[in-house]
Amino acid sequence: MTSQPRVITLRIDDREISAREDETILQVARDNGIFIPTLCCLEGLSNWSACRLCLVEVNGASRLVASCGARVTQDMVVKTETPNILAHRKMILELLFSERNHVCSVCVANGHCELQHLAQRCGVDHVRLPYRYPELPLDLSHDLFRLDPNRCIVCTRCVRACDEIEGAHTWDVMGRGIDCQVITDLKTPWGASESCTSCGKCVHVCPTGALSQHGTATAEVHRHREFLPYLTQMRGEHD
Amino acid sequence: MPTEELIALKTKADQECRKHRICVCAAASCQSIGADLVLKALATALAESGRAADVELRAVGCIGLCSAGPLVRVENEEQSTLYREVGPGDANELVGSVEAAPVERLRIDTTAPFFARQQRIVLENCGTVRPENIEDYVAAGGYEALCRAITEMTPAEVISELTASGLRGRGGGGYPTGLKWQTVAKSADGTKFVVCNADEGDPGAFMDRSVLESDPHRVLEGMTIAAYAVGASHGYVYVRAEYPLAIARLKTAIRQAKAANLLGQNVAGSRFEFSIDIRLGAGAFVCGEETALLASIEGRRGQPRPRPPYPAERGLYGRPTLINNVETFANIAPIIQRGGAWFASIGTERSKGTKVFALAGQIKNTGLIEVPMGISLREIVESIGGGVPSGGRIKAVQTGGPSGGCIPNDQLDISVDYDSLQKVGSIMGSGGMIVMDETSNMVEVARYFMEFSMSESCGKCAPCRIGNYQMHELLCKLLAGKAAAADLTLLEELTFTVGETSLCGLGQNAPNPIKSTLRYYRHEYEALLSASCAAEEVAQ
């Protein structure tokens, strides 16, 4: 006999809201039209909690809480937009822009990029930090798709989609810290990958211009996300 | 009640006991400066003197005063003499000093604060037992606590004793140990694990290494008592690969404990079973973080995950897992033997017991000490440590490694306990204590620790991965005299974001050295700015 999750009430930004106790703060906020930025999160993929953009203030918690993974509880009091949180969001976005070569005007994802969209939404109009400008080699070996690591924010959506949905686990992360990169197989060229099924899911879950289809030029990337609602159904119980 | 095996081991130790003993420190530090050669020379000298029948020569663990190594102790029931910087050429003289006058030119005054002011609980066997001989550990009272716990106490009573002791995690977090054990004990029934975090990664810290090299059975006993208390059947010691001597001694100890029925099935003749395996690290500081450590044991990439859920609820392979530091486990047997109340009588209100510190940097007596919580920091560095070798003034003391902060000279009178250290902007950390004199550039100190944190960041979360890099770049810019006031403001904002938004303790604490040096040495940062502005003026 499975028990139904209880319905509880909580406050988000001074609004009294009801929710199921198995929902995350992020899900409940979005269901109620409250904006919380995310980049590594994608419904249907396991929780990663690494972009740190979704942090919110919760009464009684000593630190900011990642709303993508935290479940709601009865009488929880959440604030999503304190001055601190807004400052942190901007700084994290600026850090992401400075890490690699995010130059929108010449990027294939210009106008269709979640990083760009969030920057606009969160009021980032300039980056205070010096750009690193790493010169990471592109992987153009696959006949359908390409990887430009200079646009990658290491959100690992591609890793999780390929591992958890397609089951191929072609993508993973190599290296540590500022040197970490997403790679195919054991750093073999994508075109020579033995595990890749060419399903393209990674391309369509990528938030930036890192993964795209061959032939798309500046601003031409279009994501086909029609399959995304099925992600949750494709997997069984997951946390 | 001791088991037959324990009684047999104790008898063996008593039988082997001779009237006199010469102990040579064979821990990593002394070994690196020739302790092996000293041991060989002493063996030869002893054989030639014809005194081998009543003088035992033994290789022991860390005696503590590493700066004076190789260390040798000559002792019998009535007296003990400690010798410094012993060379193979001194062997005959030392053998000759048995039951005769000591060799004055090499003798260390053991009434000095370095020895007199210590209270050795964790380190009580270090430097006396042979690390690879379980009978020495048993003769010193080892495994009595385990037998007592299993045969005379319930798991709940064991936890109760732990809670009464007030012991807090010695790895740096300071989390109440009894509470953690209770949480694991109360977690879902079924398979549970006990994990020992021996991935000591702070630069300059070697407390755990010394305990593992010098008295490994102590740690195993602590883990086994813990397993009994929380209901675990399997344990792991996660040791960093850079500690080969510790790994070897642990392996030997595990084998010996199994042979004596103190590990494996039917521990100490009871129905309780517990086995321990070793897992090696592979060079990542981040794997000292508990969730990254567990991922590493599982064969996955050593990256932390968000908590809750905590390992006590969902840990290794999703099972309830108790994870504690080496030094924490080393405190367990004495607490069970002498009682939680005894332990709580040492230290301060909220920081009970003792703490092992590794003294390093500009200090005369570098090495390992164990002192009661509540002692003043000044007494540690000036009295016990002997102050700066050149006789100069101590500028600051750094505690807590890359997660800690610098405490300036005028704050050195604070009590060494978890709360007081936090109040002045540092942390207890795992026990690394680096003394700095007036030649230290505090901005460079901050840069050094940030370089470490930057290179050890796992890369999972954006603030730590990129923020550490950018903070390091700014510090380099400052040190090169190229920074403007706006850069200093930016640096401070970065310390704020990285500290508040990082996913795990590494990122959350990486800005601490910068924050702490800005708090007490802002003028040093600003002086670097002035140099840059002045240069521009000259250019114009």
XYZ file of N, CA and C in Angstrom, chain A residues 47-52 55 63-64 66 84 87-88 91-92 94-96 98-100 128-132 152-154 172-180 239, chain B residues 282-286 301 303 306 314 454-463 465-467 469-470 473-474 490 493-494 496-504 508:
234
model
N 19.090 15.291 -9.953
C 19.451 16.588 -9.415
C 20.965 16.753 -9.319
N 21.483 17.928 -9.705
C 22.939 18.114 -9.710
C 23.373 19.194 -8.725
N 22.570 20.226 -8.570
C 22.792 21.273 -7.556
C 24.134 21.959 -7.675
N 24.646 22.143 -8.896
C 26.003 22.667 -9.018
C 26.109 24.077 -9.576
N 25.087 24.582 -10.258
C 25.227 25.927 -10.813
C 25.058 26.962 -9.713
N 24.358 26.606 -8.646
C 24.160 27.436 -7.452
C 23.343 28.697 -7.728
N 19.759 29.142 -5.412
C 19.811 29.253 -3.957
C 18.754 30.207 -3.423
N 22.580 28.181 6.175
C 23.153 28.567 4.885
C 22.024 28.706 3.858
N 22.348 29.315 2.723
C 21.384 29.358 1.621
C 21.144 27.928 1.156
N 19.774 25.139 -1.788
C 19.558 24.932 -3.215
C 18.131 24.457 -3.420
N 21.157 39.945 -1.087
C 22.305 39.031 -1.145
C 22.159 38.040 -2.272
N 22.657 39.573 -5.605
C 24.079 39.850 -5.844
C 24.820 38.570 -6.197
N 24.507 37.491 -5.497
C 25.165 36.217 -5.782
C 24.848 35.734 -7.191
N 26.939 37.579 -9.665
C 28.341 37.202 -9.597
C 28.567 35.827 -10.218
N 27.679 34.880 -9.934
C 27.845 33.532 -10.494
C 27.740 33.580 -12.014
N 28.429 36.138 -13.908
C 29.647 36.782 -14.400
C 30.827 35.815 -14.369
N 30.889 34.999 -13.303
C 31.950 33.999 -13.232
C 31.859 33.044 -14.424
N 30.625 32.620 -14.741
C 30.445 31.704 -15.870
C 30.870 32.351 -17.176
N 33.063 34.634 -17.579
C 34.502 34.865 -17.612
C 35.298 33.579 -17.794
N 34.657 32.427 -17.500
C 35.408 31.176 -17.479
C 35.873 30.745 -18.868
N 34.958 30.828 -19.829
C 35.333 30.400 -21.189
C 34.952 31.489 -22.179
N 32.458 42.024 -14.583
C 33.531 42.720 -13.868
C 34.846 41.963 -13.873
N 34.758 40.671 -14.232
C 35.952 39.837 -14.105
C 36.654 39.686 -15.454
N 37.985 39.532 -15.422
C 38.709 39.350 -16.689
C 38.358 37.997 -17.306
N 38.162 37.972 -18.636
C 37.860 36.710 -19.303
C 39.136 35.879 -19.393
N 38.985 34.570 -19.189
C 40.142 33.691 -19.253
C 40.577 33.410 -20.693
N 31.058 25.791 -23.144
C 30.498 24.870 -22.154
C 30.542 25.468 -20.751
N 29.497 25.250 -19.971
C 29.501 25.717 -18.583
C 29.551 24.537 -17.597
N 29.861 23.362 -18.125
C 29.987 22.138 -17.321
C 28.759 21.929 -16.438
N 31.179 12.249 -20.040
C 31.487 12.362 -18.621
C 32.471 13.501 -18.441
N 32.857 13.761 -17.223
C 33.733 14.894 -16.949
C 35.141 14.403 -16.647
N 36.112 15.028 -17.266
C 37.508 14.677 -17.033
C 38.214 15.872 -16.423
N 39.189 15.618 -15.564
C 39.980 16.717 -15.016
C 39.333 17.335 -13.798
N 40.043 18.247 -13.182
C 39.621 18.790 -11.904
C 39.614 20.299 -11.937
N 38.677 20.879 -11.218
C 38.648 22.322 -11.047
C 38.471 23.071 -12.349
N 39.229 24.132 -12.518
C 39.095 25.008 -13.674
C 39.462 24.260 -14.962
N 40.171 23.134 -14.833
C 40.575 22.366 -16.015
C 39.576 21.292 -16.399
N 38.454 21.185 -15.709
C 37.585 20.065 -16.030
C 36.836 20.311 -17.333
N 15.662 9.934 -7.286
C 15.669 11.018 -6.293
C 16.047 12.306 -6.967
N 43.669 9.009 -4.280
C 44.478 9.125 -5.494
C 44.899 10.561 -5.741
N 45.139 11.291 -4.658
C 45.702 12.622 -4.828
C 44.715 13.765 -4.923
N 43.511 13.613 -4.353
C 42.562 14.715 -4.408
C 42.184 15.156 -3.000
N 42.499 16.402 -2.664
C 42.153 16.970 -1.363
C 40.646 16.933 -1.142
N 39.887 17.111 -2.202
C 38.426 17.170 -2.082
C 37.859 15.847 -1.578
N 33.574 9.401 -9.476
C 34.365 10.615 -9.429
C 34.239 11.250 -8.040
N 33.471 13.690 -6.138
C 32.812 14.992 -6.080
C 31.791 14.964 -4.968
N 25.051 17.461 -2.604
C 24.392 18.298 -1.608
C 23.928 17.477 -0.393
N 21.878 8.448 4.606
C 22.170 7.799 3.327
C 23.626 8.070 2.988
N 42.306 26.361 -5.244
C 41.980 26.429 -6.670
C 42.348 25.120 -7.371
N 43.547 24.607 -7.071
C 43.968 23.402 -7.787
C 43.269 22.157 -7.253
N 42.734 22.225 -6.043
C 42.067 21.045 -5.476
C 40.552 21.076 -5.667
N 40.019 22.188 -6.158
C 38.573 22.259 -6.393
C 38.162 21.146 -7.351
N 37.058 20.457 -7.062
C 36.680 19.335 -7.925
C 36.126 19.851 -9.257
N 35.587 21.067 -9.261
C 35.076 21.655 -10.496
C 33.587 21.508 -10.691
N 32.907 20.876 -9.740
C 31.477 20.632 -9.941
C 30.673 21.926 -9.911
N 30.874 22.735 -8.869
C 30.035 23.920 -8.766
C 30.757 25.172 -9.276
N 30.007 26.040 -9.919
C 30.583 27.214 -10.577
C 31.310 28.172 -9.639
N 30.721 28.536 -8.486
C 31.407 29.528 -7.641
C 32.808 29.085 -7.236
N 34.754 26.556 -8.593
C 35.581 26.250 -9.752
C 36.157 27.516 -10.365
N 35.295 28.495 -10.603
C 35.740 29.698 -11.293
C 36.139 30.781 -10.289
N 35.387 30.854 -9.184
C 35.657 31.876 -8.176
C 37.047 31.765 -7.571
N 39.676 30.468 -8.933
C 40.615 30.891 -9.976
C 40.682 32.416 -10.044
N 39.522 33.058 -10.062
C 39.505 34.520 -10.188
C 40.094 35.197 -8.953
N 43.794 34.917 -9.265
C 44.297 35.876 -10.254
C 44.404 37.273 -9.656
N 43.402 37.660 -8.880
C 43.406 38.984 -8.270
C 44.543 39.117 -7.259
N 36.405 43.960 -5.648
C 35.970 42.762 -6.378
C 36.384 41.505 -5.629
N 34.079 40.928 -2.782
C 32.767 40.435 -3.215
C 32.851 38.964 -3.602
N 33.951 38.582 -4.222
C 34.123 37.174 -4.575
C 34.199 36.305 -3.322
N 32.783 36.749 -0.629
C 31.414 36.678 -0.132
C 30.593 35.652 -0.935
N 30.613 35.754 -2.265
C 29.813 34.833 -3.082
C 30.311 33.402 -2.988
N 31.623 33.205 -3.142
C 32.164 31.840 -3.104
C 31.896 31.210 -1.740
N 32.064 31.979 -0.678
C 31.841 31.456 0.666
C 30.395 31.083 0.933
N 29.474 31.881 0.386
C 28.054 31.647 0.684
C 27.383 30.678 -0.269
N 27.890 30.538 -1.484
C 27.124 29.743 -2.463
C 27.767 28.427 -2.868
N 29.003 28.166 -2.465
C 29.639 26.912 -2.892
C 28.913 25.698 -2.347
N 29.045 24.601 -3.066
C 28.289 23.397 -2.728
C 28.842 22.693 -1.495
N 30.165 22.678 -1.312
C 30.716 21.922 -0.195
C 31.692 22.763 0.611
N 33.254 26.614 0.347
C 32.687 27.501 1.369
C 33.788 28.108 2.237
